[in-house]
Amino acid sequence: MEEDHFCTSQLPAEKQAPAMEERDPESNSSTLQEPLLKRNRTLSSTPLAIVGTKVSHIESLDYEINENDLFKHDWRSRSKVQVLQYVFLKWSLAFLVGGLTGLIATLINLAVENIAGYKILAVVNLIKEERYLTGLAFMTGVNLVLTAFAAVLCVFFAPTAAGPGIPEIKAYLNGIDTPNMFGAATLLVKIFGSIGAVSAGLDLGKEGPLVHIGSCIASLLGQGGPDNYRLKWRWLRYFNNDRDRRDIITCGASSGVCAAFRSPVGGVLFALEEVATWWRSALLWRTFFSTAVVVVILRAFIEICNSGRCGLFGSGGLIMFDVSSVEVRYHVMDVIPVVLIGVIGGVLGSLYNYLLHKVLRLYNLINEKGKFHKLLLALTVSIFTSVCLYCLPFLAKCQPCDPSLPEICPTNTRSGNFKQFNCPDGHYNDLATLLLTTNDDAVRNIFSTNTPTEFQPMSLVIFFILYCILGLFTFGIAVPSGLFLPIILMGSAYGRLLALAMGSYTKIDQGLYAVLGAASLMAGSMRMTVSLCVIFLELTNNLLLLPITMIVLLIAKSVGDSFNPSIYDIILELKGLPFLDANPESWMRNFTVAELVDAKEPVVTLCGVEKVSKIVDVLRNTSHHGFPVVDEGVVPPLGVAAAGATEIHGLILRAHLVQVLKKKWFLQEKRRTDEWEVREKFSSVDLAEREGRIEEVAVTREEMEMYVDLHPLTNSTPFTVVESMSVAKAMVLFRQVGLRHLLVVPKYQAAGIPPVVGILTRQDLRAHNILTAFPHLARSKSRGKHN
């Protein structure tokens, strides 16, 4: 190899021609393959997505183990004590994540119950004094202040705290790093913003934000605190990588679900079914341990709150609903309403997803106009919600109390199924029971059992229509918001309506119909089955509901899947997050990775010992985050080297090249370094850092003429696929292993054939990007659907 020759090369398109011309003469897909070469533009790889309320650059995460010389030495040199430290710290972090999530969830519940409780009691007293306009003004004003508090926090301090955060958690665990999603500011705004938004009576819940809160806690603990104030504790170096951070964030998401629903097994299954892309048995144990800690803390506070010292409604909001006292009896005729509930849930859930998609697109246009418009939108929704919640109960007729019921009737203080509102003594207002209360208490009231005549059909219809409207227009404003509670309220309303319609034809209690209705709408919108089933069983504390709950969930999900994706998948698409689905499209099986990389820019490779000027040039003129390292003139272990023989030494990341330039690890002559030389300058912890840009690095003219030995820093075991592999198979490998880069190598090895055909990234394997670059494939896809 000559001194002036550097192995930086760009693969010309002509060298890929042999692979592209290779066809199976007996293949039935020849008509599908021919037009694929006629693309209208190159494959898009722009890593942009909506993070918070603005378009940001995003990166993929390095879940793959980077097996370079430093990593191998680090593992070889670890003692048994260090291994035990690593294992102990993993379990300690899982304990802390569960403990802190349980404590914060308890504080949020207590704050919401007391703030909202005192507000509602003041409104009820004003109504009792027949000061109706004053009551309306007071309720609207207080809700407006609480909403403004939550919206100002989100708009000005942490835009990423708006919304539920679950789609971004799904994206992170799928391999997408979204900026500022798990920071300290996001955590604080999520906590206090949730308190303000839920206390304001908006049609949203704290369940989704609690999942995000648990993930934020896990992320901050794993990295040693906020970015600017990280603990430099020696033990935490073990977690300075994306793989272990992914595991701890999975524990945080499970703990958040457990804290929201007091459902430890449901929390684990929610993470497994809905948010986690990659799973293993050791992670199952740690997530279960975290949720167990959450439950212990919640149970301790429940015992304290049972005395009534915690909150004004529902013993501090820690007890959702319990239908264990009802004997579940059903016969053959009950199959019809159960199936009907499932079908209705699937249809309404898909319709809700469709309409919410349109509303979110409209809200994006409003939010683009500036911060004032975001605040104005949130305050408008708050005023509309307050007016509806206060005024609509006046439309309901007063019902006489049933003296045979064990509960107090009527009631105006704390929890109760029979709110007096504006009715005379001995009467109650059933619509006020559902509207003029906290959201959690509304769920408990509509799920109440052994109350067949408590709610009138017209009140349930008004309640259902109102929460359908509020559910559509509340989600998407600049406050922390969850989808679980609005969907539960909507589903329980039509479940109870169906129970009234069935009358004496069914033996199932109306409260249980409300539970089934809520489960069906959640399955129809979120498309979850196993985790939802367990969550509802743990919530209701009634195992006899298992058979009919399973039937409802399966039917609702099947019906919903036939119309559109789940609500979280729709949000991921709206935000532009490159989420990789578990199942590839059918047309990807007839499409090879060679054809895919041909639509990309030529691959850029580096030599094992490269000149500094070439590295700087590559970093400044490309946006790639991974570069194959190729050595030429290599002598194989056996045999004689052929002319032009090459070796793929591995793959080096952009972040590592920037670290090399920052640390000035340069050589005067072109040579290989010894292992001790690289350990003097770098450690495995240094290579875990991803911060730094080429623009921040200054290299002198003399340094430009020096060399860098890339071999010790190169991942020597990158994942590779042959160019004849189908895109479907490559996508499954990419997703299941959690890759960031996938090297495509030629099928034939010979002189003149480049050792690397191309590199596939997450953006390259997205169906939308492929169809954009190959429009003929989209038409072939549509023809296949019609056939």
Short mmCIF file of N, CA, C and O in Angstrom, two decimals, residues 202-266:
data_model
loop_
_atom_site.label_atom_id
_atom_site.label_comp_id
_atom_site.label_asym_id
_atom_site.label_seq_id
_atom_site.Cartn_x
_atom_site.Cartn_y
_atom_site.Cartn_z
N LEU A 202 -60.13 18.69 33.55
CA LEU A 202 -60.03 18.39 32.12
C LEU A 202 -60.23 16.90 31.89
O LEU A 202 -59.94 16.07 32.76
N ASP A 203 -60.69 16.56 30.70
CA ASP A 203 -60.96 15.16 30.38
C ASP A 203 -59.65 14.46 30.01
O ASP A 203 -59.38 14.14 28.85
N LEU A 204 -58.85 14.26 31.00
CA LEU A 204 -57.58 13.56 30.83
C LEU A 204 -57.22 12.91 32.16
O LEU A 204 -57.78 13.22 33.20
N GLY A 205 -56.30 11.97 32.10
CA GLY A 205 -55.93 11.24 33.30
C GLY A 205 -54.46 11.38 33.61
O GLY A 205 -53.68 11.90 32.82
N LYS A 206 -54.09 10.93 34.78
CA LYS A 206 -52.69 10.95 35.20
C LYS A 206 -52.00 9.63 34.93
O LYS A 206 -50.80 9.49 35.24
N GLU A 207 -52.70 8.67 34.33
CA GLU A 207 -52.13 7.35 34.14
C GLU A 207 -51.01 7.36 33.10
O GLU A 207 -49.92 6.83 33.33
N GLY A 208 -51.27 7.98 31.93
CA GLY A 208 -50.23 8.07 30.91
C GLY A 208 -49.02 8.86 31.39
O GLY A 208 -47.87 8.40 31.25
N PRO A 209 -49.21 10.06 31.97
CA PRO A 209 -48.06 10.79 32.52
C PRO A 209 -47.28 10.01 33.57
O PRO A 209 -46.07 10.18 33.69
N LEU A 210 -47.94 9.16 34.37
CA LEU A 210 -47.21 8.38 35.36
C LEU A 210 -46.24 7.40 34.71
O LEU A 210 -45.16 7.13 35.25
N VAL A 211 -46.60 6.87 33.55
CA VAL A 211 -45.68 6.00 32.81
C VAL A 211 -44.44 6.79 32.39
O VAL A 211 -43.31 6.32 32.51
N HIS A 212 -44.67 8.01 31.92
CA HIS A 212 -43.55 8.87 31.52
C HIS A 212 -42.73 9.28 32.75
O HIS A 212 -41.49 9.34 32.69
N ILE A 213 -43.38 9.55 33.85
CA ILE A 213 -42.68 9.93 35.08
C ILE A 213 -41.77 8.79 35.55
O ILE A 213 -40.61 9.00 35.92
N GLY A 214 -42.29 7.57 35.53
CA GLY A 214 -41.47 6.42 35.91
C GLY A 214 -40.26 6.25 35.01
O GLY A 214 -39.15 5.94 35.48
N SER A 215 -40.43 6.49 33.72
CA SER A 215 -39.31 6.38 32.78
C SER A 215 -38.29 7.48 33.01
O SER A 215 -37.08 7.24 32.90
N CYS A 216 -38.75 8.70 33.31
CA CYS A 216 -37.83 9.80 33.60
C CYS A 216 -37.00 9.51 34.85
O CYS A 216 -35.78 9.75 34.88
N ILE A 217 -37.66 8.99 35.89
CA ILE A 217 -36.94 8.65 37.12
C ILE A 217 -35.87 7.60 36.82
O ILE A 217 -34.72 7.71 37.27
N ALA A 218 -36.24 6.59 36.04
CA ALA A 218 -35.29 5.53 35.71
C ALA A 218 -34.10 6.07 34.92
O ALA A 218 -32.95 5.72 35.18
N SER A 219 -34.38 6.93 33.96
CA SER A 219 -33.30 7.47 33.13
C SER A 219 -32.34 8.33 33.95
O SER A 219 -31.12 8.22 33.82
N LEU A 220 -32.89 9.18 34.82
CA LEU A 220 -32.05 10.05 35.63
C LEU A 220 -31.21 9.24 36.62
O LEU A 220 -30.03 9.55 36.86
N LEU A 221 -31.79 8.20 37.21
CA LEU A 221 -31.01 7.36 38.12
C LEU A 221 -29.92 6.62 37.37
O LEU A 221 -28.79 6.48 37.87
N GLY A 222 -30.23 6.11 36.18
CA GLY A 222 -29.25 5.34 35.42
C GLY A 222 -28.06 6.15 34.98
O GLY A 222 -26.94 5.62 34.90
N GLN A 223 -28.26 7.43 34.68
CA GLN A 223 -27.15 8.25 34.23
C GLN A 223 -26.54 9.11 35.33
O GLN A 223 -25.65 9.91 35.08
N GLY A 224 -27.04 8.96 36.55
CA GLY A 224 -26.45 9.68 37.67
C GLY A 224 -26.96 11.07 37.89
O GLY A 224 -26.31 11.89 38.55
N GLY A 225 -28.14 11.40 37.35
CA GLY A 225 -28.72 12.71 37.55
C GLY A 225 -28.86 13.50 36.27
O GLY A 225 -28.65 12.97 35.17
N PRO A 226 -29.23 14.78 36.37
CA PRO A 226 -29.38 15.60 35.16
C PRO A 226 -28.06 15.76 34.42
O PRO A 226 -26.98 15.52 34.97
N ASP A 227 -28.17 16.19 33.17
CA ASP A 227 -26.98 16.29 32.32
C ASP A 227 -25.91 17.21 32.92
O ASP A 227 -24.72 16.92 32.85
N ASN A 228 -26.32 18.33 33.50
CA ASN A 228 -25.36 19.30 34.00
C ASN A 228 -24.85 19.00 35.41
O ASN A 228 -23.89 19.62 35.86
N TYR A 229 -25.51 18.07 36.11
CA TYR A 229 -25.13 17.80 37.50
C TYR A 229 -25.05 16.29 37.74
O TYR A 229 -25.58 15.77 38.71
N ARG A 230 -24.37 15.58 36.87
CA ARG A 230 -24.28 14.13 37.00
C ARG A 230 -23.33 13.74 38.13
O ARG A 230 -22.29 14.36 38.33
N LEU A 231 -23.71 12.67 38.83
CA LEU A 231 -22.83 12.10 39.83
C LEU A 231 -21.71 11.34 39.12
O LEU A 231 -21.98 10.55 38.22
N LYS A 232 -20.49 11.58 39.53
CA LYS A 232 -19.35 10.88 38.94
C LYS A 232 -18.99 9.64 39.77
O LYS A 232 -17.84 9.33 40.01
N TRP A 233 -20.02 8.93 40.18
CA TRP A 233 -19.80 7.75 41.00
C TRP A 233 -19.21 6.64 40.15
O TRP A 233 -19.67 6.38 39.03
N ARG A 234 -18.22 5.96 40.69
CA ARG A 234 -17.49 4.97 39.91
C ARG A 234 -18.38 3.82 39.46
O ARG A 234 -18.25 3.30 38.36
N TRP A 235 -19.30 3.41 40.32
CA TRP A 235 -20.16 2.28 39.99
C TRP A 235 -21.07 2.59 38.81
O TRP A 235 -21.46 1.69 38.06
N LEU A 236 -21.45 3.84 38.65
CA LEU A 236 -22.40 4.19 37.58
C LEU A 236 -21.80 4.06 36.19
O LEU A 236 -22.52 4.16 35.20
N ARG A 237 -20.47 3.85 36.10
CA ARG A 237 -19.87 3.71 34.78
C ARG A 237 -20.41 2.47 34.06
O ARG A 237 -20.41 2.40 32.84
N TYR A 238 -20.87 1.49 34.84
CA TYR A 238 -21.42 0.28 34.21
C TYR A 238 -22.67 0.59 33.39
O TYR A 238 -23.01 -0.15 32.47
N PHE A 239 -23.39 1.67 33.74
CA PHE A 239 -24.65 1.97 33.07
C PHE A 239 -24.51 3.09 32.05
O PHE A 239 -25.51 3.63 31.59
N ASN A 240 -23.28 3.41 31.71
CA ASN A 240 -23.06 4.47 30.73
C ASN A 240 -23.11 3.90 29.31
O ASN A 240 -22.18 4.03 28.51
N ASN A 241 -24.22 3.23 29.01
CA ASN A 241 -24.44 2.69 27.67
C ASN A 241 -25.94 2.59 27.43
O ASN A 241 -26.74 2.59 28.36
N ASP A 242 -26.31 2.52 26.16
CA ASP A 242 -27.73 2.54 25.80
C ASP A 242 -28.46 1.25 26.18
O ASP A 242 -29.66 1.27 26.45
N ARG A 243 -27.75 0.13 26.20
CA ARG A 243 -28.42 -1.15 26.50
C ARG A 243 -28.94 -1.19 27.93
O ARG A 243 -30.10 -1.50 28.18
N ASP A 244 -28.08 -0.86 28.91
CA ASP A 244 -28.52 -0.90 30.31
C ASP A 244 -29.52 0.21 30.60
O ASP A 244 -30.41 0.05 31.44
N ARG A 245 -29.36 1.35 29.94
CA ARG A 245 -30.33 2.43 30.14
C ARG A 245 -31.70 2.02 29.60
O ARG A 245 -32.73 2.37 30.18
N ARG A 246 -31.72 1.28 28.51
CA ARG A 246 -32.99 0.78 27.98
C ARG A 246 -33.68 -0.13 28.99
O ARG A 246 -34.90 -0.04 29.20
N ASP A 247 -32.92 -1.00 29.63
CA ASP A 247 -33.51 -1.93 30.60
C ASP A 247 -34.11 -1.19 31.79
O ASP A 247 -35.21 -1.50 32.25
N ILE A 248 -33.38 -0.18 32.30
CA ILE A 248 -33.88 0.52 33.48
C ILE A 248 -35.09 1.38 33.13
O ILE A 248 -36.01 1.54 33.94
N ILE A 249 -35.15 1.92 31.91
CA ILE A 249 -36.33 2.69 31.50
C ILE A 249 -37.53 1.77 31.32
O ILE A 249 -38.68 2.16 31.60
N THR A 250 -37.31 0.54 30.91
CA THR A 250 -38.40 -0.44 30.85
C THR A 250 -38.97 -0.69 32.24
O THR A 250 -40.20 -0.77 32.42
N CYS A 251 -38.10 -0.78 33.25
CA CYS A 251 -38.58 -0.91 34.63
C CYS A 251 -39.39 0.31 35.04
O CYS A 251 -40.41 0.19 35.74
N GLY A 252 -38.94 1.50 34.62
CA GLY A 252 -39.67 2.71 34.96
C GLY A 252 -41.05 2.76 34.34
O GLY A 252 -42.03 3.18 34.99
N ALA A 253 -41.17 2.34 33.07
CA ALA A 253 -42.48 2.32 32.41
C ALA A 253 -43.43 1.34 33.11
O ALA A 253 -44.61 1.65 33.32
N SER A 254 -42.93 0.17 33.48
CA SER A 254 -43.76 -0.81 34.20
C SER A 254 -44.21 -0.26 35.54
O SER A 254 -45.37 -0.42 35.94
N SER A 255 -43.30 0.41 36.24
CA SER A 255 -43.65 0.98 37.55
C SER A 255 -44.70 2.06 37.42
O SER A 255 -45.58 2.19 38.28
N GLY A 256 -44.63 2.86 36.33
CA GLY A 256 -45.63 3.90 36.12
C GLY A 256 -47.02 3.33 35.92
O GLY A 256 -48.01 3.86 36.48
N VAL A 257 -47.14 2.26 35.14
CA VAL A 257 -48.45 1.62 34.94
C VAL A 257 -48.96 1.03 36.25
O VAL A 257 -50.14 1.14 36.59
N CYS A 258 -48.05 0.41 36.99
CA CYS A 258 -48.45 -0.18 38.28
C CYS A 258 -48.94 0.90 39.24
O CYS A 258 -49.94 0.72 39.93
N ALA A 259 -48.24 2.05 39.27
CA ALA A 259 -48.65 3.13 40.15
C ALA A 259 -49.98 3.74 39.73
O ALA A 259 -50.76 4.20 40.57
N ALA A 260 -50.26 3.74 38.43
CA ALA A 260 -51.51 4.32 37.94
C ALA A 260 -52.72 3.45 38.26
O ALA A 260 -53.79 3.97 38.59
N PHE A 261 -52.56 2.13 38.15
CA PHE A 261 -53.71 1.24 38.29
C PHE A 261 -53.59 0.27 39.47
O PHE A 261 -54.44 -0.61 39.61
N ARG A 262 -52.50 0.41 40.27
CA ARG A 262 -52.28 -0.55 41.36
C ARG A 262 -52.33 -1.97 40.82
O ARG A 262 -52.97 -2.85 41.37
N SER A 263 -51.57 -2.18 39.73
CA SER A 263 -51.59 -3.45 39.03
C SER A 263 -50.16 -3.89 38.72
O SER A 263 -49.61 -3.54 37.67
N PRO A 264 -49.51 -4.65 39.61
CA PRO A 264 -48.10 -5.02 39.38
C PRO A 264 -47.89 -5.93 38.18
O PRO A 264 -47.01 -5.68 37.35
N VAL A 265 -48.69 -6.99 38.07
CA VAL A 265 -48.54 -7.90 36.92
C VAL A 265 -48.97 -7.20 35.64
O VAL A 265 -48.34 -7.36 34.59
N GLY A 266 -50.02 -6.39 35.71
CA GLY A 266 -50.45 -5.65 34.53
C GLY A 266 -49.39 -4.67 34.06
O GLY A 266 -49.22 -4.45 32.85
#
